[in-house]
mmCIF file of C-alpha atoms in Angstrom:
data_model
loop_
_atom_site.group_PDB
_atom_site.id
_atom_site.type_symbol
_atom_site.label_atom_id
_atom_site.label_comp_id
_atom_site.label_asym_id
_atom_site.label_seq_id
_atom_site.Cartn_x
_atom_site.Cartn_y
_atom_site.Cartn_z
ATOM 1 C CA CYS A 1002 28.818 41.780 -92.226
ATOM 2 C CA LYS A 1003 27.512 43.405 -89.221
ATOM 3 C CA GLN A 1004 25.789 40.264 -88.112
ATOM 4 C CA ARG A 1005 29.105 38.307 -88.436
ATOM 5 C CA ALA A 1006 30.997 40.963 -86.463
ATOM 6 C CA ALA A 1007 28.298 40.563 -83.708
ATOM 7 C CA GLU A 1008 28.676 36.792 -83.662
ATOM 8 C CA LEU A 1009 32.452 37.139 -83.423
ATOM 9 C CA LYS A 1010 32.181 39.589 -80.421
ATOM 10 C CA ASP A 1011 29.813 37.220 -78.717
ATOM 11 C CA GLU A 1012 32.181 34.167 -79.418
ATOM 12 C CA GLN A 1013 34.926 36.130 -77.656
ATOM 13 C CA LEU A 1014 32.660 37.205 -74.858
ATOM 14 C CA TYR A 1015 31.537 33.603 -74.051
ATOM 15 C CA SER A 1016 34.924 31.902 -74.783
ATOM 16 C CA GLN A 1017 37.339 34.108 -72.669
ATOM 17 C CA GLY A 1018 37.668 34.644 -68.966
ATOM 18 C CA HIS A 1019 36.803 30.986 -67.732
ATOM 19 C CA GLU A 1020 39.857 30.887 -65.573
ATOM 20 C CA ARG A 1021 40.290 33.148 -62.529
ATOM 21 C CA PRO A 1022 43.081 35.628 -62.695
ATOM 22 C CA GLU A 1023 46.415 35.459 -60.831
ATOM 23 C CA GLY A 1024 45.299 37.830 -58.118
ATOM 24 C CA ASP A 1025 42.615 35.281 -57.075
ATOM 25 C CA PHE A 1026 45.069 32.891 -55.754
ATOM 26 C CA CYS A 1027 46.542 33.046 -52.375
ATOM 27 C CA PRO A 1028 50.366 33.605 -53.005
ATOM 28 C CA ILE A 1029 51.174 31.312 -50.153
ATOM 29 C CA CYS A 1030 49.124 28.122 -50.579
ATOM 30 C CA THR A 1031 48.564 29.014 -54.331
ATOM 31 C CA LEU A 1032 44.868 27.836 -54.062
ATOM 32 C CA PRO A 1033 42.069 30.071 -55.542
ATOM 33 C CA ILE A 1034 40.536 32.092 -52.678
ATOM 34 C CA PRO A 1035 36.824 31.343 -51.995
ATOM 35 C CA LEU A 1036 34.283 33.848 -53.195
ATOM 36 C CA PRO A 1037 33.504 36.465 -52.081
ATOM 37 C CA MET A 1038 37.209 37.004 -51.605
ATOM 38 C CA GLU A 1039 36.784 39.804 -49.030
ATOM 39 C CA ASP A 1040 35.153 37.300 -46.720
ATOM 40 C CA HIS A 1041 37.955 34.825 -46.944
ATOM 41 C CA SER A 1042 41.134 36.742 -47.169
ATOM 42 C CA THR A 1043 43.016 39.879 -46.138
ATOM 43 C CA ILE A 1044 45.035 42.235 -48.286
ATOM 44 C CA SER A 1045 48.277 43.017 -46.398
ATOM 45 C CA CYS A 1046 48.920 46.731 -46.250
ATOM 46 C CA CYS A 1047 52.762 46.260 -46.541
ATOM 47 C CA CYS A 1048 53.037 44.113 -49.723
ATOM 48 C CA MET A 1049 49.389 44.345 -51.061
ATOM 49 C CA LYS A 1050 49.221 40.495 -51.341
ATOM 50 C CA GLU A 1051 45.726 39.151 -50.696
ATOM 51 C CA ILE A 1052 46.495 36.203 -48.256
ATOM 52 C CA CYS A 1053 43.644 33.484 -47.579
ATOM 53 C CA ASP A 1054 42.376 33.204 -43.947
ATOM 54 C CA GLY A 1055 43.765 29.569 -43.867
ATOM 55 C CA CYS A 1056 47.337 30.701 -44.398
ATOM 56 C CA ILE A 1057 47.094 33.579 -41.858
ATOM 57 C CA VAL A 1058 45.685 31.229 -39.283
ATOM 58 C CA ALA A 1059 48.346 28.701 -40.063
ATOM 59 C CA ALA A 1060 51.104 31.427 -39.620
ATOM 60 C CA GLN A 1061 49.618 32.521 -36.375
ATOM 61 C CA LYS A 1062 49.656 29.007 -35.069
ATOM 62 C CA ARG A 1063 53.348 28.973 -35.599
ATOM 63 C CA GLY A 1064 53.637 32.203 -33.581
ATOM 64 C CA MET A 1065 54.045 34.535 -36.475
ATOM 65 C CA PHE A 1066 51.791 37.545 -36.295
ATOM 66 C CA ASP A 1067 53.600 39.665 -38.905
ATOM 67 C CA CYS A 1068 52.585 39.679 -42.522
ATOM 68 C CA ALA A 1069 52.355 36.018 -43.513
ATOM 69 C CA PHE A 1070 53.864 36.848 -46.848
ATOM 70 C CA CYS A 1071 56.633 39.329 -46.542
ATOM 71 C CA ARG A 1072 57.040 39.217 -42.717
ATOM 72 C CA THR A 1073 56.767 43.013 -42.331
ATOM 73 C CA PRO A 1074 55.287 43.815 -38.850
ATOM 74 C CA ILE A 1075 51.681 44.793 -39.110
ATOM 75 C CA PRO A 1076 51.031 48.337 -37.762
ATOM 76 C CA GLY A 1077 48.534 48.520 -34.857
ATOM 77 C CA ASN A 1078 46.745 51.511 -35.846
ATOM 78 C CA ASP A 1079 44.872 52.970 -38.900
ATOM 79 C CA ALA A 1080 47.143 55.782 -39.536
ATOM 80 C CA ASP A 1081 50.198 53.683 -39.961
ATOM 81 C CA ARG A 1082 48.307 51.061 -42.103
ATOM 82 C CA LEU A 1083 46.978 53.745 -44.255
ATOM 83 C CA ALA A 1084 50.404 55.282 -44.598
ATOM 84 C CA MET A 1085 51.693 51.931 -45.982
ATOM 85 C CA VAL A 1086 49.081 51.694 -48.604
ATOM 86 C CA GLN A 1087 49.472 55.230 -49.713
ATOM 87 C CA THR A 1088 53.299 54.607 -50.230
ATOM 88 C CA ARG A 1089 52.271 51.818 -52.580
ATOM 89 C CA VAL A 1090 49.892 54.147 -54.344
ATOM 90 C CA GLU A 1091 52.580 56.686 -54.801
ATOM 91 C CA LYS A 1092 54.583 53.857 -56.748
ATOM 92 C CA LYS A 1093 51.641 53.277 -58.937
ATOM 93 C CA ASP A 1094 50.746 49.873 -57.544
ATOM 94 C CA PRO A 1095 47.172 49.113 -59.043
ATOM 95 C CA VAL A 1096 46.196 46.867 -56.029
ATOM 96 C CA ALA A 1097 47.095 49.649 -53.544
ATOM 97 C CA MET A 1098 45.096 52.138 -55.703
ATOM 98 C CA HIS A 1099 42.047 49.878 -55.835
ATOM 99 C CA SER A 1100 42.336 49.251 -51.941
ATOM 100 C CA LEU A 1101 42.482 52.988 -51.149
ATOM 101 C CA GLY A 1102 39.605 53.628 -53.455
ATOM 102 C CA GLU A 1103 37.686 50.978 -51.383
ATOM 103 C CA LYS A 1104 38.657 52.818 -48.085
ATOM 104 C CA TYR A 1105 37.387 56.176 -49.576
ATOM 105 C CA CYS A 1106 34.291 54.353 -50.836
ATOM 106 C CA HIS A 1107 33.351 52.869 -47.333
ATOM 107 C CA GLY A 1108 34.947 55.664 -45.161
ATOM 108 C CA GLU A 1109 37.489 53.264 -43.676
ATOM 109 C CA ASN A 1110 40.787 53.743 -41.749
ATOM 110 C CA GLY A 1111 39.718 57.143 -40.485
ATOM 111 C CA LEU A 1112 39.065 58.514 -44.023
ATOM 112 C CA LYS A 1113 35.848 60.441 -44.802
ATOM 113 C CA ARG A 1114 33.662 58.766 -47.494
ATOM 114 C CA ASP A 1115 34.603 60.274 -50.737
ATOM 115 C CA MET A 1116 33.256 58.497 -53.933
ATOM 116 C CA LEU A 1117 34.824 61.079 -56.305
ATOM 117 C CA ARG A 1118 38.210 60.203 -54.820
ATOM 118 C CA ALA A 1119 37.312 56.449 -55.086
ATOM 119 C CA ILE A 1120 36.278 56.759 -58.721
ATOM 120 C CA LYS A 1121 39.512 58.522 -59.624
ATOM 121 C CA LEU A 1122 41.688 55.950 -57.870
ATOM 122 C CA TRP A 1123 39.707 53.030 -59.537
ATOM 123 C CA THR A 1124 40.122 54.616 -62.833
ATOM 124 C CA GLU A 1125 43.750 54.813 -62.698
ATOM 125 C CA ALA A 1126 44.031 51.334 -61.123
ATOM 126 C CA ALA A 1127 41.997 50.008 -63.998
ATOM 127 C CA GLU A 1128 44.276 51.576 -66.509
ATOM 128 C CA LEU A 1129 47.122 49.938 -64.739
ATOM 129 C CA GLY A 1130 45.384 46.315 -65.033
ATOM 130 C CA SER A 1131 43.214 46.041 -61.887
ATOM 131 C CA LEU A 1132 40.084 43.758 -62.657
ATOM 132 C CA LYS A 1133 38.676 44.737 -59.270
ATOM 133 C CA ALA A 1134 38.864 48.417 -60.153
ATOM 134 C CA LEU A 1135 37.123 47.632 -63.432
ATOM 135 C CA TYR A 1136 34.362 45.885 -61.626
ATOM 136 C CA ASN A 1137 34.013 48.591 -58.982
ATOM 137 C CA LEU A 1138 33.694 51.203 -61.591
ATOM 138 C CA GLY A 1139 31.064 48.964 -63.366
ATOM 139 C CA VAL A 1140 29.128 48.945 -60.085
ATOM 140 C CA ALA A 1141 29.500 52.695 -59.667
ATOM 141 C CA TYR A 1142 27.844 53.301 -63.036
ATOM 142 C CA ASP A 1143 25.370 50.521 -62.541
ATOM 143 C CA LEU A 1144 24.125 52.318 -59.349
ATOM 144 C CA GLY A 1145 24.882 55.834 -60.196
ATOM 145 C CA GLU A 1146 27.345 56.161 -57.161
ATOM 146 C CA GLY A 1147 29.884 58.996 -57.682
ATOM 147 C CA VAL A 1148 29.026 59.073 -61.462
ATOM 148 C CA GLN A 1149 25.969 59.550 -63.473
ATOM 149 C CA GLN A 1150 24.098 56.293 -63.735
ATOM 150 C CA ASP A 1151 24.953 54.733 -67.181
ATOM 151 C CA MET A 1152 23.967 51.093 -67.660
ATOM 152 C CA ALA A 1153 25.635 50.733 -70.935
ATOM 153 C CA LYS A 1154 28.945 51.838 -69.554
ATOM 154 C CA ALA A 1155 28.477 49.580 -66.557
ATOM 155 C CA ALA A 1156 27.921 46.630 -69.058
ATOM 156 C CA GLU A 1157 31.099 47.575 -71.011
ATOM 157 C CA LEU A 1158 33.301 47.689 -67.742
ATOM 158 C CA TYR A 1159 31.845 44.429 -66.547
ATOM 159 C CA THR A 1160 32.467 42.775 -70.012
ATOM 160 C CA LYS A 1161 36.118 43.929 -69.962
ATOM 161 C CA ALA A 1162 36.693 42.573 -66.595
ATOM 162 C CA ALA A 1163 34.674 39.242 -67.194
ATOM 163 C CA MET A 1164 36.658 38.465 -70.256
ATOM 164 C CA GLN A 1165 39.741 38.515 -68.140
ATOM 165 C CA GLY A 1166 38.253 36.223 -65.572
ATOM 166 C CA HIS A 1167 36.592 38.357 -63.002
ATOM 167 C CA VAL A 1168 33.795 36.183 -61.505
ATOM 168 C CA ALA A 1169 31.559 38.879 -60.034
ATOM 169 C CA SER A 1170 31.606 40.858 -63.316
ATOM 170 C CA ARG A 1171 30.474 37.648 -65.314
ATOM 171 C CA HIS A 1172 27.671 37.112 -62.789
ATOM 172 C CA ASN A 1173 26.513 40.775 -63.170
ATOM 173 C CA LEU A 1174 26.480 40.387 -66.976
ATOM 174 C CA GLY A 1175 24.265 37.256 -66.471
ATOM 175 C CA CYS A 1176 21.886 39.407 -64.306
ATOM 176 C CA PHE A 1177 21.745 42.124 -66.745
ATOM 177 C CA GLU A 1178 20.606 39.526 -69.519
ATOM 178 C CA TRP A 1179 18.088 38.058 -67.209
ATOM 179 C CA ASP A 1180 16.565 41.500 -66.403
ATOM 180 C CA LYS A 1181 16.165 41.991 -70.128
ATOM 181 C CA GLY A 1182 14.469 38.600 -70.606
ATOM 182 C CA ASN A 1183 17.416 37.119 -72.539
ATOM 183 C CA TYR A 1184 17.486 33.912 -70.645
ATOM 184 C CA ASP A 1185 19.840 32.010 -73.071
ATOM 185 C CA CYS A 1186 22.517 34.770 -72.740
ATOM 186 C CA ALA A 1187 21.918 34.967 -68.922
ATOM 187 C CA LEU A 1188 22.490 31.198 -68.582
ATOM 188 C CA ARG A 1189 25.635 31.292 -70.633
ATOM 189 C CA HIS A 1190 27.227 33.987 -68.393
ATOM 190 C CA LEU A 1191 25.995 32.511 -65.160
ATOM 191 C CA LEU A 1192 27.086 28.932 -66.039
ATOM 192 C CA ILE A 1193 30.618 30.308 -66.376
ATOM 193 C CA SER A 1194 30.645 32.192 -63.049
ATOM 194 C CA ALA A 1195 28.866 29.294 -61.438
ATOM 195 C CA LYS A 1196 31.701 26.987 -62.543
ATOM 196 C CA MET A 1197 34.276 29.442 -61.111
ATOM 197 C CA GLY A 1198 32.643 28.989 -57.652
ATOM 198 C CA HIS A 1199 30.053 32.002 -57.523
ATOM 199 C CA GLY A 1200 27.348 30.880 -55.295
ATOM 200 C CA LYS A 1201 24.754 33.441 -56.259
ATOM 201 C CA SER A 1202 25.145 32.343 -59.928
ATOM 202 C CA VAL A 1203 24.036 28.846 -59.008
ATOM 203 C CA GLU A 1204 21.153 30.250 -56.867
ATOM 204 C CA ASN A 1205 19.912 32.387 -59.966
ATOM 205 C CA ILE A 1206 20.255 29.269 -62.302
ATOM 206 C CA LYS A 1207 18.281 27.317 -59.924
ATOM 207 C CA LYS A 1208 15.584 30.104 -59.846
ATOM 208 C CA MET A 1209 15.713 29.863 -63.831
ATOM 209 C CA PHE A 1210 15.155 26.087 -63.454
ATOM 210 C CA MET A 1211 12.339 26.554 -61.121
ATOM 211 C CA ALA A 1212 10.635 29.051 -63.407
ATOM 212 C CA GLY A 1213 10.950 26.657 -66.244
ATOM 213 C CA PHE A 1214 13.339 28.776 -68.410
ATOM 214 C CA ILE A 1215 16.053 26.163 -68.413
ATOM 215 C CA THR A 1216 16.284 22.256 -68.218
ATOM 216 C CA LYS A 1217 17.098 19.992 -65.195
ATOM 217 C CA GLU A 1218 20.408 19.006 -67.228
ATOM 218 C CA GLN A 1219 21.493 22.608 -67.438
ATOM 219 C CA TYR A 1220 20.884 23.100 -63.651
ATOM 220 C CA ALA A 1221 22.675 19.922 -62.818
ATOM 221 C CA GLU A 1222 25.667 21.086 -64.842
ATOM 222 C CA ALA A 1223 25.889 24.194 -63.084
ATOM 223 C CA LEU A 1224 25.579 22.677 -59.700
ATOM 224 C CA LYS A 1225 28.233 20.065 -60.441
ATOM 225 C CA GLY A 1226 30.607 22.679 -61.932
ATOM 226 C CA TYR A 1227 30.128 24.989 -58.776
ATOM 227 C CA GLN A 1228 30.696 22.168 -56.341
ATOM 228 C CA ASP A 1229 33.990 21.120 -58.225
ATOM 229 C CA ALA A 1230 35.267 24.704 -57.930
ATOM 230 C CA VAL A 1231 34.360 24.860 -54.308
ATOM 231 C CA GLU A 1232 36.211 21.555 -53.679
ATOM 232 C CA GLU A 1233 39.254 23.059 -55.532
ATOM 233 C CA MET A 1234 39.312 25.951 -52.944
ATOM 234 C CA LYS A 1235 39.286 23.769 -49.812
ATOM 235 C CA SER A 1236 42.307 22.978 -47.475
ATOM 236 C CA HIS A 1237 42.791 21.845 -44.012
ATOM 237 C CA ASP A 1238 43.994 25.256 -42.961
ATOM 238 C CA ARG A 1239 41.016 26.963 -44.454
ATOM 239 C CA ASP A 1240 38.708 24.608 -42.654
ATOM 240 C CA GLN A 1241 40.488 25.406 -39.349
ATOM 241 C CA ALA A 1242 40.066 29.053 -40.077
#
């Protein structure tokens, strides 16, 4: 009975979360944003929409330097940008809570680094549905940043996010299994994240192939899936950016 329950849990873990969540798509061109998203997009402090670099550059070429999504003028200083984010936080916007948590985590926009504040914001954002906040909490427990290190708690948070399509969480689950020597489980996770466009997952699968843990066919499957995902994220405007 316990074995069957474990099997059902595994079936859910590996069968769910193969599609990226709505927040991973640019709201203007509607294409999935390349990974890592923070290198290819900007979160607008006014509407908290994550807009890809291609759409931002395209708007600027048309002479529009306000928010490309909601047309709100973008403040020219940290204090005003931070005030906009805090206004959204007060309205219980999970994207704004996650974003403000990031600013406290890294000491940005004139804020002093405060991991306890970041953890509090991410915890509330996660409760309101932010997958990025779930992932950041997972990283915090993984590394012992702002909380006592707890690998089991980290895995639990990564799992919850991965099953809803968070790619980096899925990748980290694969790395957890790899570190434990569970190469079959590691491959199952990394294949999912690779096919969603995660470059490091493909690199890890290549290392597994070179070490003789997986077959050439399995590596080829991962590589093709990754290339297909990357192709889906391309656009003329993004190439220009």
